[in-house]
GROMACS .gro file of C-alpha atoms in nm:
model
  270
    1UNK     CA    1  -0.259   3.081  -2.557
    2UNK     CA    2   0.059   3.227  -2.404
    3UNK     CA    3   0.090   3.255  -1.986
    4UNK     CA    4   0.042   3.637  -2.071
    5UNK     CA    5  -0.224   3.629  -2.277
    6UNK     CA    6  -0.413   3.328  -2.001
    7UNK     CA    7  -0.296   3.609  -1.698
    8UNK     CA    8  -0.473   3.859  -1.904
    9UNK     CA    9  -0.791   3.705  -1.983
   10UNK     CA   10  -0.779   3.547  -1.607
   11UNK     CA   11  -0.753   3.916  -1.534
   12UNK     CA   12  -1.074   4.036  -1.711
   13UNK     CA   13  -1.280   3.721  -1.554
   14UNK     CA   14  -1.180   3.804  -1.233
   15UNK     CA   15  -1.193   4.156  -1.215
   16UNK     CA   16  -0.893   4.207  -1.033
   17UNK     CA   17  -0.507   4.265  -1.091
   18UNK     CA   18  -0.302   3.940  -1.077
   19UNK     CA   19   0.002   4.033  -0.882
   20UNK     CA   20   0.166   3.690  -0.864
   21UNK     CA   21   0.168   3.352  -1.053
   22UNK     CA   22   0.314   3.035  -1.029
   23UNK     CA   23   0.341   2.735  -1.245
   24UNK     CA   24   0.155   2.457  -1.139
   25UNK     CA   25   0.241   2.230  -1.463
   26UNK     CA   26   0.383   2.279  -1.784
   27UNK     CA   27   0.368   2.019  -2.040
   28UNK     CA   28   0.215   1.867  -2.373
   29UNK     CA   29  -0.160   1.831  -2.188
   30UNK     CA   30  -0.215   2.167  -2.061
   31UNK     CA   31  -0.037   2.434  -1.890
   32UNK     CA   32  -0.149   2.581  -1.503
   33UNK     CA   33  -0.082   2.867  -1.292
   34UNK     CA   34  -0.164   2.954  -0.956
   35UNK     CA   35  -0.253   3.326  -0.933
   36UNK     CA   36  -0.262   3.576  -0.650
   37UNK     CA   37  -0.515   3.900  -0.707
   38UNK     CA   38  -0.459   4.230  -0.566
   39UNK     CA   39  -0.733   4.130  -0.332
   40UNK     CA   40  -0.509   3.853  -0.193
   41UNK     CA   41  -0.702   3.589  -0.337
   42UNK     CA   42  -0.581   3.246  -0.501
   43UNK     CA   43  -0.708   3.081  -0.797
   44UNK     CA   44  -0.559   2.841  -1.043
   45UNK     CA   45  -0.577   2.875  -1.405
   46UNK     CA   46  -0.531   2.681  -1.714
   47UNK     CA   47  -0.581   2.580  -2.069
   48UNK     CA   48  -0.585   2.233  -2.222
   49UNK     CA   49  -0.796   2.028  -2.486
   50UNK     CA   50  -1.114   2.163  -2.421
   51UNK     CA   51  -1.114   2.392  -2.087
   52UNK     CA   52  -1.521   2.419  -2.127
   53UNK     CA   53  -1.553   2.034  -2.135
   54UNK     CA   54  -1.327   2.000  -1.780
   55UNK     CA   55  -1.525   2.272  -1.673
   56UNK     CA   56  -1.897   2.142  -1.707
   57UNK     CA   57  -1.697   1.747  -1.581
   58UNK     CA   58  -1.620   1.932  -1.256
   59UNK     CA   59  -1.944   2.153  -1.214
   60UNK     CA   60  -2.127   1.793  -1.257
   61UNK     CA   61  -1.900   1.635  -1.011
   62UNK     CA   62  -1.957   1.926  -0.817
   63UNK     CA   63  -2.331   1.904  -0.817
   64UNK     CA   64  -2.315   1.529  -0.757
   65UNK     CA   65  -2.186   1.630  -0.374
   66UNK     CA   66  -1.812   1.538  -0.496
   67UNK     CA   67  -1.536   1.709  -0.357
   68UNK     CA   68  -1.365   1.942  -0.644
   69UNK     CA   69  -1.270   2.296  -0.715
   70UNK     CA   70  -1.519   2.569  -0.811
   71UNK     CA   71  -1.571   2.636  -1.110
   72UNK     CA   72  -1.515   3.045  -1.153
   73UNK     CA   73  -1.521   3.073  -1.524
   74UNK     CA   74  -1.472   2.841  -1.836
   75UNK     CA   75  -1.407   2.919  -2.237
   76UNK     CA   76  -1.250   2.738  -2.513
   77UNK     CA   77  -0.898   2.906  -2.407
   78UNK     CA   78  -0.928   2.929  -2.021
   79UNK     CA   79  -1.046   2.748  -1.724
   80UNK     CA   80  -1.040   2.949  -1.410
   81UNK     CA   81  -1.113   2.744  -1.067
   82UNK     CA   82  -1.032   2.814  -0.698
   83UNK     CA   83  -0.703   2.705  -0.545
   84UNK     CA   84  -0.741   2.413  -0.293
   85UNK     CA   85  -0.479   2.450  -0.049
   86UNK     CA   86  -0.287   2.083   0.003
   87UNK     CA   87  -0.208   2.091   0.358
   88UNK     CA   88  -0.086   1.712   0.335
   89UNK     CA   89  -0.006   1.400   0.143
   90UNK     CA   90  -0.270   1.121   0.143
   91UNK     CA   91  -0.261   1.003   0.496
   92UNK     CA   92  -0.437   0.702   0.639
   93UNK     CA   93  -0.772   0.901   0.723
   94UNK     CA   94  -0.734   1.045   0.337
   95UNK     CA   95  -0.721   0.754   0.172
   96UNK     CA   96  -1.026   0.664   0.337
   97UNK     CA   97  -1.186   0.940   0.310
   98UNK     CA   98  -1.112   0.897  -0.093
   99UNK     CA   99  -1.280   0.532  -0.031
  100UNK     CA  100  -1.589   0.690   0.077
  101UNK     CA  101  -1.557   0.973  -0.218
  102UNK     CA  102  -1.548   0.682  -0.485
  103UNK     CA  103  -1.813   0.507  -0.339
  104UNK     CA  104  -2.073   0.791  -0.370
  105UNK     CA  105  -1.907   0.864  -0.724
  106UNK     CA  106  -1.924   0.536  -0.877
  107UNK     CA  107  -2.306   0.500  -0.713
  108UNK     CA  108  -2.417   0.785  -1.011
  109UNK     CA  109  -2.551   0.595  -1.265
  110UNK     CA  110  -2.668   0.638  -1.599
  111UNK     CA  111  -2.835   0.428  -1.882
  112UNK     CA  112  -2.574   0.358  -2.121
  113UNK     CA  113  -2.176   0.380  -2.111
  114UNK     CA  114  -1.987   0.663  -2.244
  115UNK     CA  115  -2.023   1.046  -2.234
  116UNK     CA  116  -2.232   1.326  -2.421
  117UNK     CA  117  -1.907   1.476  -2.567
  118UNK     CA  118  -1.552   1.318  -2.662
  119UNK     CA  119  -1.269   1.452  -2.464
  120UNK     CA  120  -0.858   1.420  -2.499
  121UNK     CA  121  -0.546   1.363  -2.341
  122UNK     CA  122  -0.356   1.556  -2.538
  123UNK     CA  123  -0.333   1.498  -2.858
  124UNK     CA  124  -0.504   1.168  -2.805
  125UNK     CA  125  -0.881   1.213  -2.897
  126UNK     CA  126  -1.102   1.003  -2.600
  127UNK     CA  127  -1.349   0.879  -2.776
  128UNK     CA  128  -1.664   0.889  -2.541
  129UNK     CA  129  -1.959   0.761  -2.772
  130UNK     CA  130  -2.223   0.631  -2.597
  131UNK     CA  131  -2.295   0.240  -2.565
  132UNK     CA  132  -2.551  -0.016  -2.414
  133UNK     CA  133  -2.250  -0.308  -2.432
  134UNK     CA  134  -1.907  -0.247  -2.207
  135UNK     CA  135  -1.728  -0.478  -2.379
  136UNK     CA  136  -1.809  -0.285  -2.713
  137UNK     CA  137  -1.751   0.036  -2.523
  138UNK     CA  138  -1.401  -0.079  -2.409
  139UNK     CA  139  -1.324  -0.190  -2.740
  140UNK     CA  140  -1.390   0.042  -2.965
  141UNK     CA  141  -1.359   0.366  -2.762
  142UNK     CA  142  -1.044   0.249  -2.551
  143UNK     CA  143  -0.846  -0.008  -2.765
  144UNK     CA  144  -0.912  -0.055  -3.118
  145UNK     CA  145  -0.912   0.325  -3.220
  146UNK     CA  146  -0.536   0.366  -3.118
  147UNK     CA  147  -0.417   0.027  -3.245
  148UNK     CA  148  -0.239   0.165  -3.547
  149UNK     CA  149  -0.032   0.415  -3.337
  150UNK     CA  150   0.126   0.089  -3.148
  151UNK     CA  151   0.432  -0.103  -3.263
  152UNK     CA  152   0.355  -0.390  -3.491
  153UNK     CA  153   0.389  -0.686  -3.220
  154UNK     CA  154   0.206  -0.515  -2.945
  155UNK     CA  155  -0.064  -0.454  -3.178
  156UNK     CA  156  -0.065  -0.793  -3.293
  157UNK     CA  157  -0.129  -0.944  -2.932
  158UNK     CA  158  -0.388  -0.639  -2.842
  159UNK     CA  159  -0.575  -0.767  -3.132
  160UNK     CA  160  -0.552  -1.122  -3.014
  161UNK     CA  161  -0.729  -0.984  -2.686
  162UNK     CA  162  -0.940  -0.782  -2.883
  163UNK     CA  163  -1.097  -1.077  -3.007
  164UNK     CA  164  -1.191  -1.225  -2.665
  165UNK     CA  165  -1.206  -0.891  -2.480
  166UNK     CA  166  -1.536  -1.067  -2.308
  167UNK     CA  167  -1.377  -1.292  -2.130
  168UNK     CA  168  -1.192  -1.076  -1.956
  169UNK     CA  169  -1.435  -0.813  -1.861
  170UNK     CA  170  -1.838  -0.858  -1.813
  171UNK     CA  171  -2.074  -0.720  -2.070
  172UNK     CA  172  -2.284  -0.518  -1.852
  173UNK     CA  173  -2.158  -0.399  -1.510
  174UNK     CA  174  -2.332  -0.116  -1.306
  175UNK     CA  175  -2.303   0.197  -1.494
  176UNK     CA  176  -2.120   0.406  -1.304
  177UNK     CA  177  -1.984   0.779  -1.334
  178UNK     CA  178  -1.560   0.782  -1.345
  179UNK     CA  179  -1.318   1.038  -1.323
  180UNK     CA  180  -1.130   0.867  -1.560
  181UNK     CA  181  -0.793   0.945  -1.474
  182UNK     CA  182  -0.771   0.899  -1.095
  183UNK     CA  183  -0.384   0.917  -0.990
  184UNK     CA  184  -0.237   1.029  -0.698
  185UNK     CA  185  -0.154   1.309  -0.875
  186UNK     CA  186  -0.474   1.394  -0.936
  187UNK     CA  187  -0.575   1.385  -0.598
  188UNK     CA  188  -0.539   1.759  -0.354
  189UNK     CA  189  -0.531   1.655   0.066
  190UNK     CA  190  -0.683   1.932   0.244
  191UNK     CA  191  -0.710   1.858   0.575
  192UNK     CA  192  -0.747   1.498   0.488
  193UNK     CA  193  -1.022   1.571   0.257
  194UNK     CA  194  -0.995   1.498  -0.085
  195UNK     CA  195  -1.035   1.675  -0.384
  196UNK     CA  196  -1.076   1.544  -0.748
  197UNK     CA  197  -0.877   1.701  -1.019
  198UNK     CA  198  -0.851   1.702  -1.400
  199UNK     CA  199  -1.148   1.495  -1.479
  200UNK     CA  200  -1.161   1.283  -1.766
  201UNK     CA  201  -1.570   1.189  -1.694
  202UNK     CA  202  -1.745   0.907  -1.853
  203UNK     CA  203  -1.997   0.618  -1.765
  204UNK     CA  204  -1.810   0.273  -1.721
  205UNK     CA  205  -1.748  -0.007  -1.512
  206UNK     CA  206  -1.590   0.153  -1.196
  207UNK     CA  207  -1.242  -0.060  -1.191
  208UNK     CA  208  -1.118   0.149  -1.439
  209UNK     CA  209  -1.084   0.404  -1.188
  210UNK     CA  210  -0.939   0.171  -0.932
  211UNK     CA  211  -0.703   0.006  -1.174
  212UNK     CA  212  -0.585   0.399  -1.264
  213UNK     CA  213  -0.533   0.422  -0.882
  214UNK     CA  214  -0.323   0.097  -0.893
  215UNK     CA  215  -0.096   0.190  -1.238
  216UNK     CA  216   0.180   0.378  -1.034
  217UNK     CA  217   0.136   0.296  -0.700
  218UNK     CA  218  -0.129   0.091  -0.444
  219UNK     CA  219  -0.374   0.200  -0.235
  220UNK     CA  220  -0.355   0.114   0.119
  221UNK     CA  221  -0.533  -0.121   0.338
  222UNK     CA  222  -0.725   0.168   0.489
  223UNK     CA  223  -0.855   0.265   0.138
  224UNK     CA  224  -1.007  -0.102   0.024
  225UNK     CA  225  -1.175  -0.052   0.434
  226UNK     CA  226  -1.353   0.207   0.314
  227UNK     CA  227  -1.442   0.133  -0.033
  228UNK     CA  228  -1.704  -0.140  -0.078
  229UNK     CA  229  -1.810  -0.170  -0.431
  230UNK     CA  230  -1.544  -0.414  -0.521
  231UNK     CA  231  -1.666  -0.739  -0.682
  232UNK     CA  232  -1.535  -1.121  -0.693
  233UNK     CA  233  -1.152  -1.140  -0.931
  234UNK     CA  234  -1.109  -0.775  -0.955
  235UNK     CA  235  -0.796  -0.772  -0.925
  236UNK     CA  236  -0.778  -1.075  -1.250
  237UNK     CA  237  -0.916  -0.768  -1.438
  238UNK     CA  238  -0.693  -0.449  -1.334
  239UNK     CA  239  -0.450  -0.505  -1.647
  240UNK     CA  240  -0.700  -0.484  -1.904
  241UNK     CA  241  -0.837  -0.174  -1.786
  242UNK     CA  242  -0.461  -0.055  -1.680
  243UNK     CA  243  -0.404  -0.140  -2.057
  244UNK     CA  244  -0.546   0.217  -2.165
  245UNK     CA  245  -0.314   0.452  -1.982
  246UNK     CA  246  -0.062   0.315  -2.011
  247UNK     CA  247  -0.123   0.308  -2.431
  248UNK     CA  248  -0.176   0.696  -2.359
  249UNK     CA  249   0.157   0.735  -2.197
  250UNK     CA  250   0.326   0.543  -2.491
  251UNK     CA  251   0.147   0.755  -2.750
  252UNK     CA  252   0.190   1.105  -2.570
  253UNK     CA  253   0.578   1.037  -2.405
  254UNK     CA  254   0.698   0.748  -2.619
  255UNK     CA  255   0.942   0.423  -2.602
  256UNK     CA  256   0.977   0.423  -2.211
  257UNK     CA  257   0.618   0.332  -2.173
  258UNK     CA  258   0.634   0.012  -2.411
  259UNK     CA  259   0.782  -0.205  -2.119
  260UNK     CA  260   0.436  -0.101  -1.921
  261UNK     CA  261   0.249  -0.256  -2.179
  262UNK     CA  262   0.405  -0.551  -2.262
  263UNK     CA  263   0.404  -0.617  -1.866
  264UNK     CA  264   0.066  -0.590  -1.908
  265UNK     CA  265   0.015  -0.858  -2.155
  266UNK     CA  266   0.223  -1.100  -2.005
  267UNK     CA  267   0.000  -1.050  -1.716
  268UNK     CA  268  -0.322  -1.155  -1.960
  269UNK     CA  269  -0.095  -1.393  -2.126
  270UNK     CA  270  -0.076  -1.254  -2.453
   0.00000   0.00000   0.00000
């Protein structure tokens, strides 16, 4: 759907002119738009894989007591949410504030790993069946189905971990509810409170969030001070689950992201 035709339908939802917009992104994943009404109002719009999906992720988060935007109005074509104004970058009191945001996130739990419906990045399917066994979860849903779009010798030595994948990562951790693609990026300071964006929800074991956290950048001291659910060797396990995203970023953007995983590997000692 064109930034016309999105403005248009926006229009209809909201019952109100637009009278300004603004890009927020534009790229392969989704295109958004922050929108001024008539009324003087702000809201962001945007389209993407599935614009429903993000929109029930973020009314769940929402009704979990987890900071995001509002939810105004979601379709196959459009999401429409409410514009959090960033006031700042993550500052000390944020990032701990975003320590005590994942703690009551990854404290939802559920009976099995996964998600009710798949999802994407992209044109990369997520694959979110549902699962009783991590390891099997991480497997199958997060390594083996993208194998074949990897060059030859980096599949080779994914395979090799493939094949002892549980000794690397336990079998059953708490099931906890992720956002599943927590960068900084996705992150909006208000007032050093902050907000989750552009959920990717599933069930899992809730270092895949913190290794996403640690991919292009580190939390601070202040953040790990705040956030207790971290267990024995957690670190020893961040480049498995880094792994993923970074196969992502080499399937959506290409070459510059095969150093990434190759790092990773040497890490593992593959």
């Amino acid at each position: 759907m064109s930034k016309l035709s999105l403005v248009q339908v926006a229009e209809q939802h909201l019952e109100s002119k637009i009278i300004k917009t603004q890009p927020l992104t534009q790229g392969d994943l989704s295109e958004a738009f922050i929108v001024t009404t008539s009324e003087e109002q702000n809201y962001v719009i945007k389209n993407g894989f599935s614009p429903t999906t993000e929109g029930k992720m973020l009314k769940f988060l929402e009704q979990h007591h987890i900071d995001v935007p509002k939810v105004i109005f979601a379709n196959d074509h459009l999401l429409i949410m409410e514009a959090i104004q960033e006031t700042n970058c993550l500052s000390k009191e944020a990032w701990q504030n975003l320590g005590l945001t994942l703690n009551k996130l990854h404290q939802i739990h559920h009976s099995s790993y996964g998600w009710k419906e798949d999802y994407a990045f992209g044109k990369l399917l997520l694959k979110n069946s549902f699962s009783s066994n991590w390891v099997e979860f991480w497997r199958e849903n997060r390594l083996l189905c993208h194998i074949n779009q990897l060059p030859k010798p980096i599949a080779i030595q994914i395979e090799k971990l493939i094949a002892r994948l549980d000794q690397y990562i336990p079998t059953y951790p708490p099931i906890s509810l992720l956002h599943g693609d927590l960068w900084s990026g996705n992150i909006i300071t208000n007032i050093n409170r902050p907000y989750l964006i552009d959920p990717a929800c599933y069930f899992g074991h809730n270092e895949v969030d913190i290794a996403m956290l640690n991919i292009f950048g580190s939390p601070p001291e202040a953040f790990y001070n705040s956030y207790s659910l971290l267990e024995p060797d957690w670190q020893e396990r961040l480049p498995i689950y880094q792994l993923f995203p970074a196969i992502v970023h080499y399937i959506l953007f290409g070459d510059y992201y095969v150093n990434m995983i190759q790092t990773l590997l040497t890490r593992l000692k593959l």
